[in-house]
DNA sequence: GCGATCAGGT
DNA sequence: CACACCTGATCGC
């Protein structure tokens, strides 16, 4: 639960996700998502009075959040004060103190947070530096690297502070199966049950909260069975969701609720009271989404656990795991980090201890005590975030600290079998691995991900720190626009790709100095892409016996392995649902495309319920107009057409225009990428494994591809497994 | 009567 | 485990 007080140190005149007490005096409000613990005070009488006395004060949120909020009559009084901002569209906001007329301009950018429909992070840029408020988030490893707007040019922005969702910032939540893994497990369980007969029904025992929608839509899409829910009016303007849920009880998948639903279930009844049309007895199983995690020493097991004759738990998390948080923060490397959540059982100090090594402020203060291995030192490097516009001199002489991984390129890497767009089919695997790369890149990358050793870099920082800060600060709208012009600047794709490849290798080749300090199981950055991701098997580090223990996570449960989901979960930008299928550049078998929950992809047009109102150029409409045969121009046209300055009545929110030439280059690049994908569709269905591959224990056999389904079926029937 | 807070539940 | 929510009791206005 968020304990964020509502205000950031850098921009105290705005309040985020808290609307009581001092926050009542804020010049502007921001809501990251529609969960009650982030809406404290939002419908209080004090806030009602505040709005009644001000024509100008506004609540900024994503279009989906606005929709969800205003569907609830209790929040209707906000209607004329809500400004929805498009995701991934930098927007200038004037913060005016109404009494004095004092004014401060900031630029805010909403970034997809992957927590629930409409959830976003807020990136603020202004006179006091760049700060990121994550709200609640679930981002897979590498997703920060794919967010264009966290970067300037090819590098991550110089971020002063991150206000971070630390819900699972505890090593005991080291790893949580990916969305894809969890979805896959649930899908197969549901499929195995409801295909037994029309009287076999599943009850998804979901909490009353937004965030399960992708579960419903994917089940519905895969199985052709809509999900019964109590209410669906809030989705009336979200066709991607509403087409997969129903108010008709006569369906085999239910996510409806009742105050005594558990009790009803024990009596073999559904919360909605549905019985079969002919009076025959229903066979109901319940699946309760729960966060199952795998601590650093815990052997990975399953995403589904049987907890009773007709009861299952399915792994499901709205929040990033410990290792996902680390990955995120290590990529951003802010100067400061402030936890939004102090999990029970831990303290703020402990959380900060964990996060500090990922912060530059800490690295500076502690660099002398952390010089364990000279070989791992980074070569001279300066983070020129936000300074690179035209600084080619620096670009050639200095090695950026953290490279953006071009979105499409990263996807390529995650798919592993896919070559860079310009390489050829047969040699694709070797072509990128064998590509030479500068040593400095290797060194750089090792440090980016593996260490907190910042000595050399920070030495450099000391000298240039001021300029860096200055460069990142956007004190004036004109400067903002100038800086933002670089947002989409794209560098040749190969280096980042190679870096990643090389990093995967260097993970294995270089000493793991981290292990000298903490007995943490190191997670190879590339583990999501490894066939076997037992974290420590590739290091010389002594193995914890627990790692290979056959101890089960759940003492009295039948397990369903998630090995079924070892195939690619990558989905190209061409989706398969509804509107997507009409696009003439669909290359991927639909089966492959449906299980993807990357917020980035959502933001790109598979946004569906998360970000249905997409920024121009990122959405399906643009994709459609961006066919390979006509790449470039049409996109640019769309961009320009849609990027009109849009002044909100009574507000000063203005989307920042982007450079159309750069936008065109993006379109062209994406089109090329699509072409490339089209040429090698088999690559998408290759042997890529997701991050949650389960290693076999010595006495187990790996089932054949068709086996898991029969396992699920047997489990669903309650049969014993052997 | 309403809201804030807390305890207890899922 | 913890989440995000609900209900009910209590208190203050």
XYZ file of C-alpha atoms (C1' of nucleotides) in Angstrom:
745
model
C 0.000 0.000 0.000
C 1.298 3.353 -0.959
C 2.471 5.539 1.845
C 3.519 8.302 -0.483
C 2.425 11.585 1.037
C 1.423 13.084 -2.269
C 4.216 15.537 -2.862
C 7.650 15.340 -4.391
C 10.529 17.313 -3.017
C 11.350 18.827 -6.389
C 7.846 19.931 -7.310
C 5.937 20.396 -4.087
C 3.242 22.481 -5.710
C 1.691 19.413 -7.316
C 0.132 16.452 -5.561
C 0.090 12.916 -6.853
C -2.139 10.076 -5.695
C -2.966 11.844 -2.440
C -5.643 14.478 -2.059
C -5.997 15.137 1.634
C -4.336 17.436 4.170
C -1.652 19.659 2.661
C -2.401 18.286 -0.746
C -5.563 20.336 -0.765
C -3.394 23.335 -1.527
C -1.759 21.850 -4.611
C -1.763 23.785 -7.855
C -2.428 20.620 -9.834
C -3.288 17.018 -9.133
C -2.150 13.808 -10.732
C -3.711 10.377 -10.447
C -1.589 7.450 -11.599
C -4.349 4.834 -11.551
C -7.753 4.020 -10.151
C -6.987 2.080 -6.999
C -8.453 3.323 -3.757
C -5.195 3.538 -1.888
C -4.060 6.117 -4.439
C -7.263 8.117 -4.222
C -7.257 9.155 -0.609
C -9.184 12.376 -0.192
C -10.211 12.458 -3.817
C -13.921 12.531 -3.021
C -13.748 14.178 0.377
C -15.903 17.213 1.098
C -12.775 19.300 1.503
C -11.803 18.491 -2.046
C -15.297 19.220 -3.297
C -15.064 22.642 -1.702
C -11.648 23.151 -3.213
C -12.982 22.511 -6.693
C -16.003 24.686 -6.118
C -13.716 27.597 -5.328
C -11.424 27.152 -8.285
C -12.057 27.072 -11.953
C -8.524 26.225 -12.786
C -7.345 23.428 -10.584
C -7.070 20.210 -12.546
C -6.553 16.518 -12.097
C -4.294 15.021 -14.743
C -4.460 11.348 -15.556
C -4.558 8.951 -18.467
C -7.664 8.753 -20.635
C -8.497 5.325 -19.253
C -8.160 6.452 -15.669
C -10.432 9.368 -16.398
C -13.005 7.046 -17.863
C -12.854 4.649 -14.942
C -13.038 7.450 -12.432
C -15.959 9.241 -13.970
C -17.945 6.052 -14.292
C -18.195 6.130 -10.522
C -20.868 8.701 -9.605
C -18.982 9.558 -6.440
C -16.311 11.175 -8.541
C -18.565 12.868 -11.059
C -17.925 16.237 -9.457
C -14.439 16.049 -10.915
C -15.753 15.934 -14.451
C -14.943 19.517 -15.380
C -11.602 19.420 -13.659
C -10.077 16.307 -15.183
C -7.640 16.616 -18.020
C -6.651 13.354 -19.584
C -3.203 13.359 -21.097
C -2.236 11.009 -23.840
C 0.319 8.453 -22.834
C 3.842 9.062 -24.088
C 3.076 12.604 -25.135
C 5.145 15.226 -23.340
C 2.801 17.975 -22.297
C 3.559 21.341 -20.857
C 1.564 22.363 -17.845
C 1.542 25.775 -16.235
C 1.238 25.585 -12.504
C -0.374 28.778 -11.367
C -0.751 29.839 -7.781
C -4.181 31.303 -7.969
C -3.781 33.777 -5.153
C -0.505 35.318 -6.215
C -0.490 34.525 -9.876
C 2.933 32.979 -9.489
C 3.594 30.551 -12.291
C 5.840 27.573 -12.877
C 5.997 25.535 -16.066
C 6.643 21.860 -16.087
C 6.530 19.219 -18.760
C 4.865 15.977 -17.806
C 4.956 12.716 -19.701
C 2.760 9.744 -18.911
C 4.501 6.402 -19.295
C 2.697 3.064 -19.212
C 3.058 1.409 -15.823
C 1.603 -2.037 -16.471
C -0.204 -2.137 -13.163
C -3.853 -1.928 -14.133
C -5.916 -0.372 -16.910
C -4.948 3.234 -17.312
C -2.039 3.054 -14.922
C 0.843 5.344 -15.709
C 4.052 6.700 -14.331
C 4.625 10.438 -14.393
C 7.842 11.901 -15.697
C 8.205 15.531 -14.701
C 10.699 17.915 -16.259
C 11.156 21.432 -15.076
C 13.331 23.886 -13.270
C 14.109 21.496 -10.443
C 15.249 18.639 -12.592
C 13.710 15.532 -14.040
C 11.855 13.288 -11.651
C 9.919 10.104 -12.166
C 6.958 9.068 -10.053
C 6.201 5.449 -10.838
C 2.879 5.082 -9.090
C 2.366 1.351 -8.862
C 4.046 -0.521 -11.644
C 4.780 -3.903 -13.079
C 7.418 -3.682 -15.726
C 9.375 -6.637 -16.983
C 13.114 -6.487 -17.187
C 14.326 -4.301 -19.973
C 11.123 -2.338 -20.340
C 12.605 0.896 -19.065
C 15.230 0.547 -21.750
C 12.498 0.406 -24.323
C 10.719 3.552 -23.254
C 11.662 6.181 -25.754
C 10.647 9.028 -23.528
C 12.927 7.984 -20.701
C 15.711 8.774 -23.095
C 17.276 11.715 -24.751
C 18.889 10.720 -27.934
C 20.298 7.318 -27.258
C 20.777 7.678 -23.559
C 18.636 7.541 -20.534
C 17.661 10.915 -19.165
C 19.449 12.362 -16.221
C 16.834 11.689 -13.604
C 17.219 13.425 -10.310
C 14.781 11.398 -8.280
C 12.585 8.389 -8.644
C 9.552 7.930 -6.422
C 9.343 4.201 -6.638
C 6.802 1.438 -6.137
C 8.671 -0.720 -3.668
C 5.848 -3.100 -2.851
C 8.033 -6.134 -3.489
C 11.360 -4.545 -2.801
C 12.488 -7.380 -0.599
C 14.768 -10.235 -1.690
C 12.161 -12.730 -0.663
C 10.149 -11.560 -3.663
C 13.182 -12.008 -5.798
C 11.347 -13.267 -8.793
C 7.725 -13.408 -9.830
C 6.738 -15.289 -12.949
C 6.116 -13.069 -15.898
C 2.660 -12.057 -16.982
C 3.008 -14.319 -19.950
C 3.895 -17.298 -17.794
C 1.033 -16.685 -15.440
C -1.422 -16.087 -18.217
C -0.338 -19.225 -19.953
C -0.738 -21.321 -16.855
C -4.183 -19.969 -16.110
C -5.248 -20.316 -19.709
C -4.306 -23.967 -19.860
C -5.978 -24.728 -16.576
C -9.184 -23.003 -17.618
C -9.066 -24.596 -21.021
C -8.576 -28.049 -19.626
C -11.559 -27.645 -17.331
C -14.182 -25.988 -19.449
C -13.570 -28.297 -22.380
C -14.607 -31.281 -20.301
C -18.272 -30.398 -20.711
C -20.583 -27.443 -20.841
C -21.293 -28.009 -17.163
C -17.684 -27.413 -16.224
C -17.346 -23.849 -15.059
C -14.477 -21.763 -13.739
C -14.757 -19.058 -11.129
C -11.926 -16.573 -11.109
C -11.791 -15.400 -7.536
C -10.447 -11.934 -8.250
C -10.318 -9.058 -5.831
C -12.604 -6.156 -6.486
C -10.052 -4.025 -8.232
C -8.896 -3.121 -11.665
C -5.993 -5.096 -12.955
C -7.423 -8.479 -13.922
C -8.838 -7.313 -17.203
C -6.068 -8.711 -19.321
C -6.803 -12.064 -17.766
C -10.406 -11.834 -18.862
C -9.699 -10.592 -22.333
C -7.058 -13.170 -23.022
C -9.107 -16.058 -21.733
C -12.069 -14.882 -23.727
C -10.049 -14.444 -26.827
C -8.239 -17.741 -26.567
C -11.205 -19.816 -25.538
C -14.059 -17.967 -27.184
C -15.888 -17.715 -23.874
C -16.769 -14.371 -22.366
C -16.188 -13.737 -18.715
C -19.111 -12.913 -16.471
C -18.486 -9.883 -14.282
C -20.667 -7.898 -11.917
C -20.283 -4.592 -13.686
C -19.037 -3.597 -17.064
C -20.333 -0.102 -17.604
C -16.932 1.362 -16.809
C -15.611 -0.337 -19.911
C -18.323 0.978 -22.178
C -15.819 3.019 -24.128
C -13.171 0.342 -24.151
C -14.210 -2.089 -26.854
C -11.138 -4.217 -26.297
C -12.390 -5.075 -22.865
C -16.115 -4.930 -23.132
C -16.152 -7.372 -26.003
C -14.697 -10.017 -23.692
C -16.803 -9.592 -20.592
C -20.511 -10.099 -20.204
C -23.372 -9.549 -17.848
C -24.894 -12.810 -19.039
C -24.424 -15.433 -16.342
C -24.687 -18.266 -18.810
C -21.047 -18.627 -19.527
C -18.365 -21.009 -18.403
C -15.954 -18.413 -17.053
C -16.965 -16.211 -14.160
C -15.246 -13.412 -12.331
C -18.370 -12.189 -10.600
C -18.380 -11.441 -6.912
C -20.692 -11.717 -3.977
C -20.159 -10.706 -0.349
C -20.183 -14.351 0.612
C -18.739 -15.783 -2.559
C -16.325 -18.129 -0.805
C -19.124 -19.650 1.144
C -21.221 -19.999 -1.976
C -18.368 -21.650 -3.747
C -18.018 -24.209 -1.008
C -21.612 -25.076 -1.738
C -20.750 -25.495 -5.400
C -22.490 -22.273 -6.318
C -21.284 -19.322 -8.294
C -21.425 -15.819 -6.793
C -23.999 -14.822 -9.399
C -26.188 -17.797 -8.556
C -26.053 -19.197 -12.044
C -27.214 -22.760 -12.481
C -27.282 -24.771 -15.654
C -30.240 -24.316 -17.927
C -31.408 -27.886 -17.561
C -30.833 -28.051 -13.830
C -27.915 -30.432 -14.009
C -25.243 -29.922 -11.442
C -22.364 -27.656 -12.363
C -18.770 -28.604 -11.815
C -17.034 -25.497 -10.540
C -13.401 -24.855 -9.840
C -12.085 -21.649 -8.374
C -8.867 -20.039 -9.415
C -7.569 -17.424 -7.061
C -4.975 -15.081 -8.489
C -2.278 -14.661 -5.897
C 1.235 -13.386 -5.893
C 3.537 -16.345 -5.845
C 7.134 -15.489 -5.774
C 10.423 -17.172 -5.804
C 13.028 -15.930 -3.464
C 16.607 -15.833 -4.460
C 17.210 -19.251 -3.022
C 13.953 -20.825 -3.889
C 13.763 -23.314 -6.633
C 11.346 -22.179 -9.222
C 8.311 -24.281 -9.501
C 4.926 -23.553 -10.820
C 2.543 -20.821 -11.656
C -0.507 -22.869 -10.706
C -0.993 -24.591 -7.392
C -3.841 -26.814 -6.414
C -5.038 -25.925 -2.966
C -8.085 -28.101 -2.639
C -10.297 -30.471 -4.509
C -11.697 -27.711 -6.680
C -9.472 -24.825 -5.716
C -6.407 -23.475 -7.383
C -4.128 -20.571 -6.927
C -2.632 -18.926 -9.916
C 0.370 -16.704 -9.884
C -0.510 -13.135 -10.593
C 1.123 -9.869 -9.671
C 0.293 -6.244 -10.226
C 3.699 -5.197 -8.963
C 7.245 -5.673 -10.100
C 9.351 -8.222 -8.297
C 12.530 -7.399 -6.445
C 14.668 -8.215 -9.444
C 12.407 -6.255 -11.777
C 12.656 -3.259 -9.469
C 16.416 -3.604 -9.407
C 16.557 -3.849 -13.159
C 14.401 -0.791 -13.523
C 16.346 1.302 -11.066
C 19.735 0.147 -12.277
C 18.754 1.299 -15.697
C 17.412 4.677 -14.635
C 20.163 5.330 -12.107
C 18.638 8.383 -10.516
C 20.522 10.554 -8.102
C 17.918 9.837 -5.439
C 15.243 7.264 -4.903
C 12.315 7.474 -2.524
C 10.221 4.414 -1.769
C 6.467 4.899 -2.111
C 5.749 1.722 -0.195
C 7.231 0.274 2.936
C 6.192 -3.355 2.904
C 5.078 -4.680 6.244
C 7.778 -6.609 7.978
C 10.456 -4.278 6.770
C 11.479 -0.700 7.401
C 12.105 2.321 5.283
C 15.786 2.090 6.147
C 15.998 -1.449 4.881
C 14.287 -0.577 1.645
C 16.587 2.385 1.153
C 19.618 0.206 1.855
C 18.513 -2.034 -0.965
C 17.885 0.807 -3.371
C 20.868 2.985 -2.579
C 23.423 1.084 -4.630
C 21.367 1.876 -7.710
C 21.572 5.587 -7.082
C 24.228 7.957 -8.211
C 24.155 9.859 -4.960
C 25.138 6.698 -3.174
C 27.781 5.778 -5.667
C 29.435 9.127 -5.189
C 29.428 8.931 -1.460
C 30.584 5.391 -1.276
C 32.777 4.862 -4.235
C 35.900 4.524 -2.152
C 34.562 1.574 -0.311
C 33.537 -0.198 -3.463
C 36.546 -0.752 -5.608
C 36.780 -4.470 -5.531
C 37.786 -5.453 -9.008
C 39.646 -3.169 -11.269
C 38.790 -5.249 -14.260
C 35.196 -4.284 -13.926
C 35.734 -0.605 -13.898
C 34.026 1.281 -16.570
C 36.124 3.154 -18.980
C 35.888 6.901 -18.854
C 32.325 7.721 -19.381
C 29.972 10.545 -18.923
C 26.284 10.460 -18.928
C 25.464 13.149 -21.351
C 21.804 12.691 -20.977
C 19.948 15.519 -22.546
C 23.118 17.061 -23.810
C 23.567 15.155 -26.962
C 21.668 17.333 -29.332
C 24.349 18.005 -31.859
C 27.159 17.091 -29.514
C 28.747 14.771 -31.946
C 32.130 15.610 -30.587
C 31.206 14.175 -27.276
C 29.396 11.306 -28.772
C 32.489 10.084 -30.467
C 34.792 10.556 -27.557
C 32.774 9.532 -24.605
C 30.987 6.365 -23.911
C 27.469 6.796 -22.752
C 26.737 5.165 -19.494
C 23.463 3.600 -20.257
C 22.347 3.004 -23.719
C 18.821 2.963 -24.709
C 17.914 -0.313 -26.227
C 15.884 0.585 -29.248
C 12.508 -0.852 -28.694
C 12.303 -3.010 -31.698
C 15.832 -4.119 -31.273
C 15.209 -5.274 -27.777
C 12.241 -7.216 -28.894
C 14.452 -8.764 -31.431
C 16.905 -9.716 -28.776
C 14.248 -11.119 -26.606
C 13.147 -13.254 -29.404
C 16.713 -14.311 -29.804
C 16.203 -16.066 -33.044
C 15.377 -12.889 -34.792
C 18.271 -11.249 -36.492
C 18.810 -7.563 -36.605
C 16.797 -6.203 -39.395
C 19.607 -6.192 -41.878
C 21.002 -9.648 -41.308
C 20.095 -12.697 -43.219
C 18.116 -15.703 -42.303
C 20.492 -18.604 -41.983
C 23.291 -16.777 -40.390
C 21.156 -14.789 -38.091
C 22.163 -16.409 -34.870
C 25.845 -16.044 -35.433
C 25.600 -12.803 -37.223
C 24.768 -10.767 -34.225
C 26.792 -12.689 -31.740
C 29.850 -12.558 -33.871
C 29.534 -8.924 -34.662
C 32.424 -7.075 -33.257
C 31.840 -4.407 -30.743
C 33.956 -1.880 -28.972
C 35.485 -3.095 -25.784
C 34.239 -0.071 -24.020
C 30.728 -1.120 -24.757
C 31.285 -4.425 -23.110
C 32.763 -2.844 -20.085
C 30.046 -0.330 -20.039
C 27.365 -2.868 -20.157
C 28.747 -5.054 -17.501
C 28.699 -2.180 -15.154
C 25.351 -0.928 -16.181
C 23.671 -4.065 -15.140
C 25.932 -5.922 -12.875
C 27.568 -3.556 -10.541
C 27.288 -0.353 -8.760
C 30.862 0.478 -9.431
C 30.693 4.004 -10.631
C 34.154 5.143 -9.749
C 35.359 6.301 -13.064
C 32.052 7.555 -14.155
C 31.523 9.456 -10.999
C 34.928 10.997 -11.189
C 33.786 12.266 -14.459
C 30.529 13.300 -12.968
C 32.238 15.393 -10.416
C 33.758 17.428 -13.143
C 30.780 17.713 -15.372
C 28.018 17.268 -12.953
C 26.890 20.802 -13.079
C 26.587 20.878 -16.788
C 24.712 17.678 -16.731
C 22.243 18.979 -14.325
C 21.874 22.151 -16.228
C 21.418 20.278 -19.397
C 18.655 18.207 -18.021
C 16.788 20.972 -16.379
C 14.206 22.463 -18.605
C 13.637 25.872 -17.198
C 11.830 27.392 -20.078
C 9.251 26.048 -22.482
C 11.401 26.904 -25.443
C 14.240 24.982 -23.943
C 11.891 22.163 -23.195
C 10.920 21.910 -26.767
C 14.504 22.074 -27.886
C 15.446 19.297 -25.549
C 12.482 17.240 -26.507
C 13.409 17.455 -30.111
C 16.063 14.937 -29.304
C 13.698 12.540 -27.726
C 13.216 10.470 -30.761
C 16.660 10.697 -32.183
C 17.667 7.265 -33.165
C 21.114 5.882 -33.522
C 22.176 2.967 -35.612
C 20.554 -0.096 -34.230
C 23.489 -2.441 -34.114
C 25.421 -1.152 -31.134
C 22.690 -1.630 -28.599
C 21.926 -5.005 -29.993
C 25.516 -6.008 -29.821
C 25.889 -4.625 -26.395
C 23.120 -6.706 -25.218
C 24.484 -9.774 -26.849
C 27.895 -9.078 -25.509
C 26.564 -8.406 -22.140
C 24.902 -11.724 -22.024
C 28.219 -13.231 -22.749
C 30.181 -11.082 -20.434
C 27.841 -12.007 -17.662
C 29.301 -15.408 -17.893
C 32.850 -14.487 -18.547
C 33.550 -11.814 -16.031
C 33.865 -12.161 -12.301
C 30.742 -11.548 -10.324
C 31.968 -9.115 -7.804
C 28.564 -8.579 -6.427
C 28.784 -11.994 -4.936
C 31.650 -10.855 -2.810
C 29.399 -8.620 -0.846
C 26.099 -10.294 -0.685
C 25.124 -13.836 -1.122
C 22.599 -12.873 -3.610
C 21.798 -15.092 -6.464
C 22.773 -13.080 -9.374
C 20.294 -12.841 -12.048
C 21.761 -12.673 -15.467
C 20.240 -9.721 -17.108
C 19.457 -11.926 -19.999
C 17.771 -14.584 -17.968
C 14.490 -13.858 -19.549
C 15.959 -14.995 -22.738
C 17.926 -17.965 -21.584
C 16.753 -21.422 -22.082
C 17.674 -22.325 -18.608
C 17.412 -19.604 -16.129
C 18.507 -21.175 -12.954
C 20.225 -18.073 -11.859
C 23.475 -19.358 -10.560
C 24.370 -22.228 -12.722
C 26.542 -20.147 -14.911
C 28.689 -18.684 -12.229
C 31.420 -20.120 -10.176
C 29.614 -19.107 -7.103
C 28.997 -21.857 -4.615
C 25.563 -23.237 -5.031
C 23.143 -22.926 -2.281
C 21.761 -26.357 -1.631
C 18.324 -24.821 -1.542
C 18.571 -23.986 -5.135
C 18.299 -27.574 -6.094
C 16.164 -28.697 -3.285
C 13.110 -30.632 -4.184
C 11.232 -28.921 -1.451
C 7.962 -27.757 -2.736
C 6.580 -24.329 -2.295
C 3.211 -25.561 -1.271
C 3.135 -28.404 1.112
C -0.163 -29.805 0.076
C -0.636 -28.901 -3.457
C -0.447 -30.461 -6.794
C 1.736 -28.588 -9.124
C 1.407 -27.737 -12.653
C 4.615 -26.950 -14.274
C 4.851 -23.868 -16.339
C 7.028 -25.611 -18.826
C 4.252 -25.341 -21.284
C 5.034 -21.731 -21.683
C 8.567 -22.084 -22.802
C 7.850 -20.936 -26.254
C 8.086 -17.417 -27.362
C 5.795 -14.921 -25.821
C 7.043 -12.283 -28.057
C 4.499 -10.598 -30.147
C 5.230 -8.322 -32.935
C 3.550 -4.996 -32.966
C 0.916 -6.488 -35.113
C -1.620 -7.829 -32.753
C -4.179 -10.418 -33.516
C -7.283 -9.102 -31.951
C -10.126 -7.564 -33.789
C -8.778 -4.477 -35.363
C -5.331 -5.965 -35.536
C -6.347 -8.808 -37.700
C -7.359 -6.384 -40.343
C -3.930 -4.995 -40.634
C -2.262 -6.354 -43.678
C 1.046 -6.844 -41.970
C 0.207 -9.652 -39.621
C 2.983 -12.149 -39.616
C 2.763 -13.965 -36.392
C 0.474 -16.871 -35.732
C -2.231 -15.533 -33.529
C -1.470 -18.048 -30.838
C 1.863 -16.427 -30.418
C 0.594 -12.951 -30.321
C -2.039 -13.104 -27.776
C -0.042 -13.530 -24.677
C 1.761 -10.331 -24.492
C 1.386 -7.794 -21.787
C 4.256 -5.520 -22.256
C 3.049 -2.087 -21.306
C 5.153 -0.802 -24.114
C 3.360 -2.861 -26.600
C 0.134 -1.887 -25.068
C 1.132 1.664 -25.553
C 1.881 0.923 -29.110
C -1.463 -0.228 -30.141
C -1.965 -3.429 -28.282
C -2.719 -0.977 -25.610
C -6.176 -2.324 -25.372
C -7.551 -1.761 -21.982
C -4.453 -0.158 -20.647
C -4.011 2.724 -22.989
C -6.701 2.740 -25.599
C -6.117 6.361 -26.398
C -2.767 6.194 -27.939
C -0.290 8.805 -28.838
C -0.071 9.441 -32.510
C 2.381 7.291 -34.275
C 2.176 4.656 -31.637
C -1.254 3.439 -32.309
C -2.987 1.005 -34.485
C -4.302 3.614 -36.793
C -0.844 4.704 -37.552
C 0.271 1.175 -37.905
C -2.362 0.637 -40.460
C -1.307 3.621 -42.381
C 2.266 2.580 -41.965
C 2.321 -0.424 -44.182
C 5.689 -1.569 -45.293
C 4.895 -0.574 -48.815
C 4.350 3.003 -47.900
C 6.461 3.429 -44.869
C 7.330 6.831 -43.737
C 5.268 9.444 -45.325
C 1.866 8.488 -44.169
C 3.084 8.197 -40.646
C 4.581 11.580 -40.682
C 1.415 12.981 -41.987
C -0.494 11.391 -39.201
C 1.922 12.597 -36.643
C 1.686 16.101 -37.795
C -2.019 15.985 -38.101
C -2.500 14.626 -34.641
C 0.141 16.596 -32.903
C -1.686 19.793 -33.179
C -1.332 21.938 -30.201
C -4.303 21.199 -28.096
C -5.027 23.733 -25.457
C -7.330 22.607 -22.727
C -9.950 24.979 -21.626
C -9.031 26.503 -18.370
C -5.677 24.777 -18.332
C -2.347 25.362 -19.821
C -1.617 21.843 -20.906
C 0.033 21.757 -24.279
C 1.461 18.666 -25.895
C 4.975 19.256 -26.989
C 5.511 19.018 -30.703
C 8.025 16.548 -31.914
C 10.275 16.834 -34.862
C 8.546 15.404 -37.855
C 11.737 14.308 -39.549
C 12.647 12.183 -36.603
C 9.183 10.821 -36.473
C 9.422 9.881 -40.054
C 12.594 7.989 -39.383
C 10.838 6.055 -36.685
C 8.078 5.109 -39.011
C 10.514 4.002 -41.609
C 12.477 1.991 -39.170
C 9.405 0.295 -37.844
C 8.224 -0.516 -41.263
C 11.557 -2.040 -42.040
C 11.337 -4.013 -38.892
C 7.968 -5.266 -39.868
C 9.307 -6.292 -43.202
C 12.154 -8.026 -41.548
C 9.752 -9.880 -39.296
C 7.656 -10.801 -42.252
C 10.598 -12.417 -43.905
C 11.272 -14.723 -41.037
C 8.012 -15.465 -39.331
C 9.342 -18.731 -38.022
C 11.635 -16.789 -35.812
C 8.723 -15.765 -33.694
C 7.767 -19.286 -32.967
C 11.253 -20.441 -32.224
C 12.573 -21.877 -29.067
C 12.726 -18.663 -27.175
C 11.870 -19.194 -23.620
C 10.402 -16.750 -21.276
C 11.888 -15.837 -17.984
C 10.172 -18.442 -16.046
C 11.352 -21.642 -17.454
C 11.413 -24.288 -14.824
C 14.548 -26.339 -14.626
C 13.977 -29.999 -14.207
C 14.993 -31.558 -11.009
C 17.152 -34.653 -11.522
C 14.359 -37.164 -11.359
C 11.822 -35.416 -13.469
C 11.208 -35.675 -17.132
C 10.488 -32.820 -19.393
C 7.059 -33.387 -20.837
C 6.600 -33.350 -24.532
C 4.803 -30.351 -25.912
C 1.427 -32.029 -25.839
C 1.944 -33.480 -22.422
C 1.235 -30.431 -20.267
C -2.233 -30.151 -21.657
C -3.041 -33.654 -20.606
C -1.487 -32.907 -17.258
C -3.796 -29.987 -16.826
C -6.716 -32.077 -17.868
C -5.822 -34.764 -15.391
C -5.385 -32.182 -12.693
C -8.620 -30.556 -13.559
C -10.333 -33.891 -13.145
C -8.708 -34.313 -9.820
C -6.723 -37.311 -10.941
C -3.417 -38.154 -9.402
C -0.339 -37.476 -11.446
C 2.545 -39.823 -11.835
C -25.990 11.260 8.977
C -21.467 11.466 7.336
C -16.598 10.650 7.258
C -12.281 9.037 9.289
C -10.094 5.351 11.475
C -9.300 0.847 12.949
C -9.864 -4.167 13.216
C -10.856 -8.100 10.855
C -11.997 -10.586 6.853
C -11.146 -12.426 1.972
C 3.092 -14.127 1.871
C 0.665 -9.562 0.451
C -2.768 -6.940 -2.359
C -6.961 -4.063 -2.680
C -10.898 -4.085 -1.159
C -15.091 -4.724 1.950
C -17.671 -4.738 6.312
C -18.583 -3.343 10.841
C -17.537 -0.881 15.205
C -16.261 3.325 17.177
C -15.550 8.125 17.455
C -16.078 13.036 16.312
C -18.475 16.614 13.963
